[in-house]
């Protein structure tokens, strides 16, 4: 198979879909890898590194997209890349289609097989290709939130760890999954007062146990969320419903009870956000205010730390990329976990949650393979 690796063009996105080790593995398996010149520079990987691993450098994105049978990316195609989408192409990347109606339409109308990292599962039902970026984003959420709490950056001027004689900042994390637990690790490490809200009591018991009483846990409902948010300097949205839009758990009205200059970091923004007032932002223009509350809604947070993120991501994507390269979509017939990643195929939406969110017909992938 011919594998294409284009440069990411989303705002300030410096990650890349394959590292040289991946190129070498594909080459050794008999495949051809073509790489757009400069694709890896943002992650500290240069054209010579790819050539040494057996890849071929080409000058334009158009050549990569037109020659490749499978394109491996990090982020979903943006508007300027829609013209490259074509029938029969396998696109292997994060797609986050639930809130992205136009991208879904483009993939369907152009007959692209969209294989989404974020809906591939493992034997435990977890999302192994989403997990490393959730770890990065969860840890970054506290780092980013702490920075924006500084008065010079628009926040209320609170040091999350406090100092002797002054109370630490208060952090509420909504969702106790991978993002939430990694956010909690960072916040606890800084010395903040941390509350995690989740609807799964077993998860709350687990979190209470591993943090050894250094956090507070709350069962999720409208009252507990509203009460905790009202007392918070930093709120982290960390809710995930696999493949579907995130529920809006923090309402516009709740913002009116928060301290002026508090910060919200909604890591769920890729799936529409779990804060009612969330809207997607970019690294170039990352924040905005609603009710005097500073919102951060960057949709590619891990792109700010591409060296770490690229290697963490490709550690888990490469085995699936090799399966697709070796067998094409036949691989999905043998691997139900990979099959769960197919969101669009032959002009149909093949992931139920996306079809339901966008009121589109749903076609089980088994009918099309």
mmCIF file of C-alpha atoms in Angstrom:
data_model
loop_
_atom_site.group_PDB
_atom_site.id
_atom_site.type_symbol
_atom_site.label_atom_id
_atom_site.label_comp_id
_atom_site.label_asym_id
_atom_site.label_seq_id
_atom_site.Cartn_x
_atom_site.Cartn_y
_atom_site.Cartn_z
ATOM 1 C CA UNK A 1 0.000 0.000 0.000
ATOM 2 C CA UNK A 2 1.080 3.595 -0.596
ATOM 3 C CA UNK A 3 0.909 5.522 2.679
ATOM 4 C CA UNK A 4 0.762 9.321 2.659
ATOM 5 C CA UNK A 5 1.966 11.596 5.448
ATOM 6 C CA UNK A 6 1.003 15.248 4.889
ATOM 7 C CA UNK A 7 2.007 18.230 6.983
ATOM 8 C CA UNK A 8 -0.709 19.268 9.451
ATOM 9 C CA UNK A 9 -2.265 22.618 8.522
ATOM 10 C CA UNK A 10 -4.594 23.272 11.435
ATOM 11 C CA UNK A 11 -3.738 26.425 13.381
ATOM 12 C CA UNK A 12 -0.479 25.887 15.293
ATOM 13 C CA UNK A 13 -0.637 22.123 14.902
ATOM 14 C CA UNK A 14 2.913 20.788 15.043
ATOM 15 C CA UNK A 15 2.302 17.080 15.539
ATOM 16 C CA UNK A 16 2.797 14.566 12.732
ATOM 17 C CA UNK A 17 1.100 11.245 12.047
ATOM 18 C CA UNK A 18 4.186 9.005 11.809
ATOM 19 C CA UNK A 19 7.717 9.072 13.210
ATOM 20 C CA UNK A 20 10.708 7.524 11.385
ATOM 21 C CA UNK A 21 10.288 4.246 13.297
ATOM 22 C CA UNK A 22 6.813 3.951 11.792
ATOM 23 C CA UNK A 23 8.099 4.660 8.307
ATOM 24 C CA UNK A 24 10.710 1.949 8.750
ATOM 25 C CA UNK A 25 8.136 -0.564 10.010
ATOM 26 C CA UNK A 26 5.896 0.119 7.013
ATOM 27 C CA UNK A 27 8.851 -0.172 4.634
ATOM 28 C CA UNK A 28 9.904 -3.483 6.159
ATOM 29 C CA UNK A 29 6.353 -4.758 5.680
ATOM 30 C CA UNK A 30 6.601 -3.979 1.976
ATOM 31 C CA UNK A 31 4.739 -0.672 1.836
ATOM 32 C CA UNK A 32 5.682 2.708 0.370
ATOM 33 C CA UNK A 33 5.606 5.870 2.459
ATOM 34 C CA UNK A 34 5.523 9.323 0.890
ATOM 35 C CA UNK A 35 5.995 12.314 3.147
ATOM 36 C CA UNK A 36 5.330 15.981 2.487
ATOM 37 C CA UNK A 37 8.516 17.959 2.926
ATOM 38 C CA UNK A 38 8.659 19.513 6.379
ATOM 39 C CA UNK A 39 5.814 17.383 7.772
ATOM 40 C CA UNK A 40 7.736 16.455 10.915
ATOM 41 C CA UNK A 41 9.696 19.632 11.580
ATOM 42 C CA UNK A 42 7.311 20.874 14.266
ATOM 43 C CA UNK A 43 8.011 17.706 16.239
ATOM 44 C CA UNK A 44 11.745 17.910 15.707
ATOM 45 C CA UNK A 45 11.760 15.284 12.938
ATOM 46 C CA UNK A 46 13.406 16.308 9.674
ATOM 47 C CA UNK A 47 13.168 15.121 6.086
ATOM 48 C CA UNK A 48 16.558 13.400 6.293
ATOM 49 C CA UNK A 49 15.286 11.346 9.238
ATOM 50 C CA UNK A 50 12.377 10.064 7.154
ATOM 51 C CA UNK A 51 14.594 9.343 4.153
ATOM 52 C CA UNK A 52 16.998 7.376 6.359
ATOM 53 C CA UNK A 53 14.036 5.298 7.540
ATOM 54 C CA UNK A 54 13.035 4.472 3.951
ATOM 55 C CA UNK A 55 10.491 7.192 3.167
ATOM 56 C CA UNK A 56 10.204 9.328 0.042
ATOM 57 C CA UNK A 57 9.921 13.103 0.379
ATOM 58 C CA UNK A 58 7.622 15.030 -1.976
ATOM 59 C CA UNK A 59 7.182 18.766 -2.149
ATOM 60 C CA UNK A 60 3.424 19.247 -2.076
ATOM 61 C CA UNK A 61 0.455 18.144 -0.001
ATOM 62 C CA UNK A 62 -1.460 17.569 -3.230
ATOM 63 C CA UNK A 63 1.007 14.914 -4.345
ATOM 64 C CA UNK A 64 0.780 13.129 -1.012
ATOM 65 C CA UNK A 65 -3.016 13.065 -1.048
ATOM 66 C CA UNK A 66 -3.329 12.122 -4.731
ATOM 67 C CA UNK A 67 -0.845 9.247 -4.659
ATOM 68 C CA UNK A 68 -1.688 7.746 -1.286
ATOM 69 C CA UNK A 69 -4.143 4.910 -0.780
ATOM 70 C CA UNK A 70 -4.152 5.645 2.958
ATOM 71 C CA UNK A 71 -3.404 9.036 4.506
ATOM 72 C CA UNK A 72 -2.265 9.081 8.117
ATOM 73 C CA UNK A 73 -2.777 12.359 9.975
ATOM 74 C CA UNK A 74 -3.231 13.668 13.489
ATOM 75 C CA UNK A 75 -6.147 16.086 13.181
ATOM 76 C CA UNK A 76 -9.279 16.033 11.050
ATOM 77 C CA UNK A 77 -9.076 17.633 7.593
ATOM 78 C CA UNK A 78 -9.780 21.361 7.576
ATOM 79 C CA UNK A 79 -11.580 23.253 4.830
ATOM 80 C CA UNK A 80 -8.521 23.722 2.615
ATOM 81 C CA UNK A 81 -7.954 19.958 2.598
ATOM 82 C CA UNK A 82 -11.476 18.983 1.550
ATOM 83 C CA UNK A 83 -10.497 19.172 -2.119
ATOM 84 C CA UNK A 84 -8.083 16.283 -1.573
ATOM 85 C CA UNK A 85 -10.745 13.893 -0.272
ATOM 86 C CA UNK A 86 -11.765 11.251 -2.802
ATOM 87 C CA UNK A 87 -13.601 7.975 -3.189
ATOM 88 C CA UNK A 88 -11.756 4.923 -1.926
ATOM 89 C CA UNK A 89 -9.259 6.838 0.195
ATOM 90 C CA UNK A 90 -8.624 5.511 3.701
ATOM 91 C CA UNK A 91 -8.172 8.410 6.110
ATOM 92 C CA UNK A 92 -6.667 7.364 9.447
ATOM 93 C CA UNK A 93 -6.723 10.206 11.970
ATOM 94 C CA UNK A 94 -8.671 11.857 14.775
ATOM 95 C CA UNK A 95 -12.030 12.849 13.263
ATOM 96 C CA UNK A 96 -14.331 13.895 16.149
ATOM 97 C CA UNK A 97 -17.292 13.975 13.777
ATOM 98 C CA UNK A 98 -20.194 14.324 16.234
ATOM 99 C CA UNK A 99 -20.158 18.161 16.231
ATOM 100 C CA UNK A 100 -18.576 18.439 12.749
ATOM 101 C CA UNK A 101 -21.504 18.297 10.343
ATOM 102 C CA UNK A 102 -19.679 19.761 7.349
ATOM 103 C CA UNK A 103 -16.736 17.385 7.640
ATOM 104 C CA UNK A 104 -19.122 14.442 7.967
ATOM 105 C CA UNK A 105 -20.923 15.593 4.816
ATOM 106 C CA UNK A 106 -17.650 15.900 2.918
ATOM 107 C CA UNK A 107 -16.479 12.422 3.930
ATOM 108 C CA UNK A 108 -19.822 10.886 3.001
ATOM 109 C CA UNK A 109 -20.286 12.699 -0.306
ATOM 110 C CA UNK A 110 -16.717 11.984 -1.401
ATOM 111 C CA UNK A 111 -16.816 8.307 -0.419
ATOM 112 C CA UNK A 112 -13.911 8.442 2.030
ATOM 113 C CA UNK A 113 -13.356 5.631 4.514
ATOM 114 C CA UNK A 114 -12.833 7.597 7.714
ATOM 115 C CA UNK A 115 -11.118 5.543 10.415
ATOM 116 C CA UNK A 116 -11.139 7.565 13.629
ATOM 117 C CA UNK A 117 -8.521 7.102 16.299
ATOM 118 C CA UNK A 118 -10.990 8.143 18.992
ATOM 119 C CA UNK A 119 -13.480 5.300 18.444
ATOM 120 C CA UNK A 120 -11.070 2.365 18.100
ATOM 121 C CA UNK A 121 -11.398 0.174 21.178
ATOM 122 C CA UNK A 122 -9.481 -2.553 22.981
ATOM 123 C CA UNK A 123 -10.578 -5.769 24.692
ATOM 124 C CA UNK A 124 -11.507 -3.838 27.827
ATOM 125 C CA UNK A 125 -13.715 -1.424 25.869
ATOM 126 C CA UNK A 126 -11.284 1.444 26.425
ATOM 127 C CA UNK A 127 -10.107 3.876 23.754
ATOM 128 C CA UNK A 128 -6.362 3.203 23.465
ATOM 129 C CA UNK A 129 -5.674 5.685 20.664
ATOM 130 C CA UNK A 130 -7.430 8.503 22.480
ATOM 131 C CA UNK A 131 -5.785 7.746 25.805
ATOM 132 C CA UNK A 132 -2.294 9.246 25.263
ATOM 133 C CA UNK A 133 -3.665 12.551 23.978
ATOM 134 C CA UNK A 134 -6.161 12.592 26.835
ATOM 135 C CA UNK A 135 -3.236 12.164 29.198
ATOM 136 C CA UNK A 136 -1.428 15.083 27.569
ATOM 137 C CA UNK A 137 -4.528 17.303 27.446
ATOM 138 C CA UNK A 138 -5.466 16.481 31.042
ATOM 139 C CA UNK A 139 -2.042 17.455 32.312
ATOM 140 C CA UNK A 140 -1.955 20.531 30.104
ATOM 141 C CA UNK A 141 -5.370 21.693 31.328
ATOM 142 C CA UNK A 142 -3.920 22.526 34.745
ATOM 143 C CA UNK A 143 -0.754 23.998 33.285
ATOM 144 C CA UNK A 144 -2.827 26.208 30.958
ATOM 145 C CA UNK A 145 -5.387 27.026 33.637
ATOM 146 C CA UNK A 146 -2.699 28.058 36.113
ATOM 147 C CA UNK A 147 -1.163 30.385 33.520
ATOM 148 C CA UNK A 148 -4.471 32.031 32.616
ATOM 149 C CA UNK A 149 -5.333 32.558 36.270
ATOM 150 C CA UNK A 150 -2.452 35.025 36.354
ATOM 151 C CA UNK A 151 -3.750 38.585 36.230
ATOM 152 C CA UNK A 152 -1.435 39.512 33.363
ATOM 153 C CA UNK A 153 -3.090 36.771 31.290
ATOM 154 C CA UNK A 154 -6.635 37.867 32.103
ATOM 155 C CA UNK A 155 -7.410 35.753 35.161
ATOM 156 C CA UNK A 156 -8.269 36.652 38.737
ATOM 157 C CA UNK A 157 -4.699 36.542 40.014
ATOM 158 C CA UNK A 158 -4.710 33.274 41.960
ATOM 159 C CA UNK A 159 -1.713 31.007 42.502
ATOM 160 C CA UNK A 160 -3.121 27.486 42.444
ATOM 161 C CA UNK A 161 -0.755 26.199 45.117
ATOM 162 C CA UNK A 162 -1.254 29.157 47.419
ATOM 163 C CA UNK A 163 1.444 30.034 49.969
ATOM 164 C CA UNK A 164 1.656 29.654 53.763
ATOM 165 C CA UNK A 165 -1.099 31.750 55.267
ATOM 166 C CA UNK A 166 -3.089 31.998 52.002
ATOM 167 C CA UNK A 167 -5.500 29.291 50.822
ATOM 168 C CA UNK A 168 -4.655 27.462 47.593
ATOM 169 C CA UNK A 169 -6.715 27.812 44.446
ATOM 170 C CA UNK A 170 -9.783 25.638 44.016
ATOM 171 C CA UNK A 171 -10.105 23.318 41.014
ATOM 172 C CA UNK A 172 -13.208 21.429 39.908
ATOM 173 C CA UNK A 173 -12.704 18.648 37.371
ATOM 174 C CA UNK A 174 -15.895 17.418 35.713
ATOM 175 C CA UNK A 175 -15.298 13.846 34.640
ATOM 176 C CA UNK A 176 -13.045 11.282 36.290
ATOM 177 C CA UNK A 177 -11.749 9.485 33.204
ATOM 178 C CA UNK A 178 -8.296 9.682 31.646
ATOM 179 C CA UNK A 179 -8.393 13.468 31.209
ATOM 180 C CA UNK A 180 -9.781 13.977 34.692
ATOM 181 C CA UNK A 181 -7.300 11.776 36.513
ATOM 182 C CA UNK A 182 -4.347 13.362 34.727
ATOM 183 C CA UNK A 183 -5.660 16.840 35.460
ATOM 184 C CA UNK A 184 -6.029 15.836 39.104
ATOM 185 C CA UNK A 185 -2.454 14.560 39.278
ATOM 186 C CA UNK A 186 -1.139 17.910 38.095
ATOM 187 C CA UNK A 187 -3.461 19.984 40.282
ATOM 188 C CA UNK A 188 -2.669 17.963 43.396
ATOM 189 C CA UNK A 189 1.019 18.227 42.568
ATOM 190 C CA UNK A 190 0.720 22.012 42.511
ATOM 191 C CA UNK A 191 -0.999 21.987 45.889
ATOM 192 C CA UNK A 192 -4.456 23.088 44.699
ATOM 193 C CA UNK A 193 -7.694 22.091 46.369
ATOM 194 C CA UNK A 194 -9.206 19.550 43.951
ATOM 195 C CA UNK A 195 -12.745 18.235 43.498
ATOM 196 C CA UNK A 196 -13.617 15.593 40.896
ATOM 197 C CA UNK A 197 -17.235 15.184 39.829
ATOM 198 C CA UNK A 198 -18.360 11.974 38.121
ATOM 199 C CA UNK A 199 -21.565 9.968 37.806
ATOM 200 C CA UNK A 200 -19.855 6.579 38.240
ATOM 201 C CA UNK A 201 -19.623 5.773 41.948
ATOM 202 C CA UNK A 202 -17.127 2.965 41.381
ATOM 203 C CA UNK A 203 -14.877 5.415 39.575
ATOM 204 C CA UNK A 204 -15.181 7.895 42.444
ATOM 205 C CA UNK A 205 -14.249 5.170 44.939
ATOM 206 C CA UNK A 206 -11.222 4.317 42.832
ATOM 207 C CA UNK A 207 -10.137 7.965 42.597
ATOM 208 C CA UNK A 208 -10.624 8.475 46.325
ATOM 209 C CA UNK A 209 -8.477 5.435 46.978
ATOM 210 C CA UNK A 210 -5.564 6.248 44.682
ATOM 211 C CA UNK A 211 -5.353 9.884 45.748
ATOM 212 C CA UNK A 212 -5.412 8.914 49.392
ATOM 213 C CA UNK A 213 -7.754 11.643 50.567
ATOM 214 C CA UNK A 214 -5.914 14.451 48.745
ATOM 215 C CA UNK A 215 -8.990 15.194 46.593
ATOM 216 C CA UNK A 216 -12.715 15.541 47.171
ATOM 217 C CA UNK A 217 -15.132 13.448 45.111
ATOM 218 C CA UNK A 218 -18.728 14.331 44.284
ATOM 219 C CA UNK A 219 -21.502 12.351 42.624
ATOM 220 C CA UNK A 220 -22.544 14.204 39.502
ATOM 221 C CA UNK A 221 -25.872 16.004 39.432
ATOM 222 C CA UNK A 222 -27.011 19.531 38.661
ATOM 223 C CA UNK A 223 -26.787 20.658 42.270
ATOM 224 C CA UNK A 224 -23.299 19.334 43.046
ATOM 225 C CA UNK A 225 -21.892 20.685 39.773
ATOM 226 C CA UNK A 226 -23.442 24.113 40.342
ATOM 227 C CA UNK A 227 -22.231 24.272 43.948
ATOM 228 C CA UNK A 228 -18.685 23.175 43.147
ATOM 229 C CA UNK A 229 -18.342 25.436 40.099
ATOM 230 C CA UNK A 230 -19.486 28.429 42.159
ATOM 231 C CA UNK A 231 -16.522 27.945 44.492
ATOM 232 C CA UNK A 232 -13.886 27.305 41.827
ATOM 233 C CA UNK A 233 -11.015 29.332 40.487
ATOM 234 C CA UNK A 234 -10.461 26.788 37.701
ATOM 235 C CA UNK A 235 -12.985 24.417 36.107
ATOM 236 C CA UNK A 236 -11.769 21.638 33.811
ATOM 237 C CA UNK A 237 -14.296 20.002 31.468
ATOM 238 C CA UNK A 238 -13.204 16.371 31.111
ATOM 239 C CA UNK A 239 -16.362 14.550 30.021
ATOM 240 C CA UNK A 240 -16.308 11.938 27.260
ATOM 241 C CA UNK A 241 -19.134 9.996 25.644
ATOM 242 C CA UNK A 242 -17.320 7.896 23.005
ATOM 243 C CA UNK A 243 -18.075 9.152 19.513
ATOM 244 C CA UNK A 244 -20.959 11.352 20.652
ATOM 245 C CA UNK A 245 -21.341 15.010 21.562
ATOM 246 C CA UNK A 246 -20.488 15.818 25.170
ATOM 247 C CA UNK A 247 -23.438 16.682 27.442
ATOM 248 C CA UNK A 248 -23.671 20.316 28.580
ATOM 249 C CA UNK A 249 -23.176 19.943 32.316
ATOM 250 C CA UNK A 250 -22.133 23.493 33.227
ATOM 251 C CA UNK A 251 -24.810 25.983 32.179
ATOM 252 C CA UNK A 252 -24.539 29.647 31.285
ATOM 253 C CA UNK A 253 -26.410 30.497 34.479
ATOM 254 C CA UNK A 254 -23.802 28.726 36.608
ATOM 255 C CA UNK A 255 -21.107 31.067 35.309
ATOM 256 C CA UNK A 256 -22.835 33.988 37.032
ATOM 257 C CA UNK A 257 -22.046 32.417 40.418
ATOM 258 C CA UNK A 258 -18.318 31.941 39.739
ATOM 259 C CA UNK A 259 -15.637 34.352 40.977
ATOM 260 C CA UNK A 260 -14.933 37.099 38.462
ATOM 261 C CA UNK A 261 -11.819 36.190 36.472
ATOM 262 C CA UNK A 262 -12.067 32.449 37.102
ATOM 263 C CA UNK A 263 -10.937 30.170 34.266
ATOM 264 C CA UNK A 264 -12.636 27.346 32.378
ATOM 265 C CA UNK A 265 -10.599 24.878 30.309
ATOM 266 C CA UNK A 266 -12.955 22.615 28.356
ATOM 267 C CA UNK A 267 -10.946 19.632 27.154
ATOM 268 C CA UNK A 268 -14.173 18.132 25.762
ATOM 269 C CA UNK A 269 -14.308 20.866 23.109
ATOM 270 C CA UNK A 270 -13.488 18.370 20.318
ATOM 271 C CA UNK A 271 -16.829 16.719 21.033
ATOM 272 C CA UNK A 272 -18.687 20.011 21.376
ATOM 273 C CA UNK A 273 -17.682 20.743 24.971
ATOM 274 C CA UNK A 274 -19.354 19.971 28.297
ATOM 275 C CA UNK A 275 -19.676 23.665 29.192
ATOM 276 C CA UNK A 276 -22.704 25.351 27.619
ATOM 277 C CA UNK A 277 -20.682 28.458 26.744
ATOM 278 C CA UNK A 278 -17.774 26.579 25.134
ATOM 279 C CA UNK A 279 -16.807 27.367 21.566
ATOM 280 C CA UNK A 280 -13.772 26.071 19.649
ATOM 281 C CA UNK A 281 -10.687 28.296 19.723
ATOM 282 C CA UNK A 282 -7.150 28.114 18.361
ATOM 283 C CA UNK A 283 -3.665 28.469 19.748
ATOM 284 C CA UNK A 284 -3.523 31.833 17.970
ATOM 285 C CA UNK A 285 -6.676 33.074 19.727
ATOM 286 C CA UNK A 286 -7.148 30.670 22.619
ATOM 287 C CA UNK A 287 -9.463 32.509 25.030
ATOM 288 C CA UNK A 288 -12.603 34.604 25.338
ATOM 289 C CA UNK A 289 -14.869 35.822 28.143
ATOM 290 C CA UNK A 290 -18.452 34.977 28.993
ATOM 291 C CA UNK A 291 -19.892 36.530 32.175
ATOM 292 C CA UNK A 292 -16.358 37.692 33.101
ATOM 293 C CA UNK A 293 -15.168 34.061 33.112
ATOM 294 C CA UNK A 294 -12.137 33.335 30.936
ATOM 295 C CA UNK A 295 -12.768 30.367 28.608
ATOM 296 C CA UNK A 296 -10.056 28.291 26.929
ATOM 297 C CA UNK A 297 -11.362 26.019 24.150
ATOM 298 C CA UNK A 298 -8.390 25.098 21.972
ATOM 299 C CA UNK A 299 -9.307 21.980 19.987
ATOM 300 C CA UNK A 300 -5.759 20.703 19.583
ATOM 301 C CA UNK A 301 -4.206 21.336 22.979
ATOM 302 C CA UNK A 302 -1.538 18.598 22.637
ATOM 303 C CA UNK A 303 -0.289 20.330 19.482
ATOM 304 C CA UNK A 304 1.441 22.818 21.769
ATOM 305 C CA UNK A 305 3.775 20.071 23.007
ATOM 306 C CA UNK A 306 4.298 18.190 19.740
ATOM 307 C CA UNK A 307 7.499 16.403 20.579
ATOM 308 C CA UNK A 308 5.898 14.604 23.512
ATOM 309 C CA UNK A 309 2.519 14.240 21.830
ATOM 310 C CA UNK A 310 3.716 12.865 18.495
ATOM 311 C CA UNK A 311 5.737 10.059 20.037
ATOM 312 C CA UNK A 312 3.007 9.226 22.564
ATOM 313 C CA UNK A 313 0.395 9.081 19.806
ATOM 314 C CA UNK A 314 2.365 7.079 17.257
ATOM 315 C CA UNK A 315 3.263 4.495 19.894
ATOM 316 C CA UNK A 316 -0.385 3.418 19.841
ATOM 317 C CA UNK A 317 -1.487 4.195 16.273
ATOM 318 C CA UNK A 318 1.260 2.314 14.426
ATOM 319 C CA UNK A 319 0.016 -1.246 15.108
ATOM 320 C CA UNK A 320 -3.370 -0.350 13.616
ATOM 321 C CA UNK A 321 -1.759 1.486 10.699
ATOM 322 C CA UNK A 322 0.231 -1.656 9.903
ATOM 323 C CA UNK A 323 -2.923 -3.801 9.981
ATOM 324 C CA UNK A 324 -4.682 -1.433 7.581
ATOM 325 C CA UNK A 325 -1.654 -1.272 5.299
ATOM 326 C CA UNK A 326 -1.223 -5.049 5.245
ATOM 327 C CA UNK A 327 -4.857 -6.035 4.658
ATOM 328 C CA UNK A 328 -6.840 -2.879 3.899
ATOM 329 C CA UNK A 329 -10.350 -3.002 5.270
ATOM 330 C CA UNK A 330 -10.138 -6.789 5.393
ATOM 331 C CA UNK A 331 -8.270 -6.121 8.628
ATOM 332 C CA UNK A 332 -11.484 -4.790 10.166
ATOM 333 C CA UNK A 333 -13.234 -8.113 9.501
ATOM 334 C CA UNK A 334 -10.657 -9.796 11.703
ATOM 335 C CA UNK A 335 -10.436 -7.106 14.360
ATOM 336 C CA UNK A 336 -13.620 -5.789 15.971
ATOM 337 C CA UNK A 337 -11.649 -3.115 17.813
ATOM 338 C CA UNK A 338 -10.384 -1.689 14.530
ATOM 339 C CA UNK A 339 -13.849 -2.053 13.022
ATOM 340 C CA UNK A 340 -15.203 0.267 15.725
ATOM 341 C CA UNK A 341 -12.958 2.989 14.302
ATOM 342 C CA UNK A 342 -14.702 3.115 10.930
ATOM 343 C CA UNK A 343 -16.971 6.173 11.056
ATOM 344 C CA UNK A 344 -17.720 6.563 7.324
ATOM 345 C CA UNK A 345 -17.458 4.139 4.401
ATOM 346 C CA UNK A 346 -18.841 4.046 0.853
ATOM 347 C CA UNK A 347 -20.883 7.179 1.361
ATOM 348 C CA UNK A 348 -22.512 6.016 4.601
ATOM 349 C CA UNK A 349 -22.202 6.950 8.265
ATOM 350 C CA UNK A 350 -21.178 3.756 10.023
ATOM 351 C CA UNK A 351 -20.937 4.939 13.631
ATOM 352 C CA UNK A 352 -24.283 5.069 15.392
ATOM 353 C CA UNK A 353 -23.605 7.941 17.809
ATOM 354 C CA UNK A 354 -22.557 10.239 14.957
ATOM 355 C CA UNK A 355 -25.592 9.376 12.863
ATOM 356 C CA UNK A 356 -27.925 9.996 15.792
ATOM 357 C CA UNK A 357 -26.256 13.297 16.708
ATOM 358 C CA UNK A 358 -26.587 14.612 13.151
ATOM 359 C CA UNK A 359 -29.945 12.989 12.279
ATOM 360 C CA UNK A 360 -28.352 11.005 9.463
ATOM 361 C CA UNK A 361 -29.071 7.436 8.336
ATOM 362 C CA UNK A 362 -26.952 4.866 10.131
ATOM 363 C CA UNK A 363 -25.535 1.886 8.256
ATOM 364 C CA UNK A 364 -23.772 -0.851 10.269
ATOM 365 C CA UNK A 365 -20.283 -1.304 8.898
ATOM 366 C CA UNK A 366 -20.780 -5.093 8.669
ATOM 367 C CA UNK A 367 -23.276 -4.509 5.838
ATOM 368 C CA UNK A 368 -20.630 -2.720 3.790
ATOM 369 C CA UNK A 369 -17.466 -4.725 4.363
#
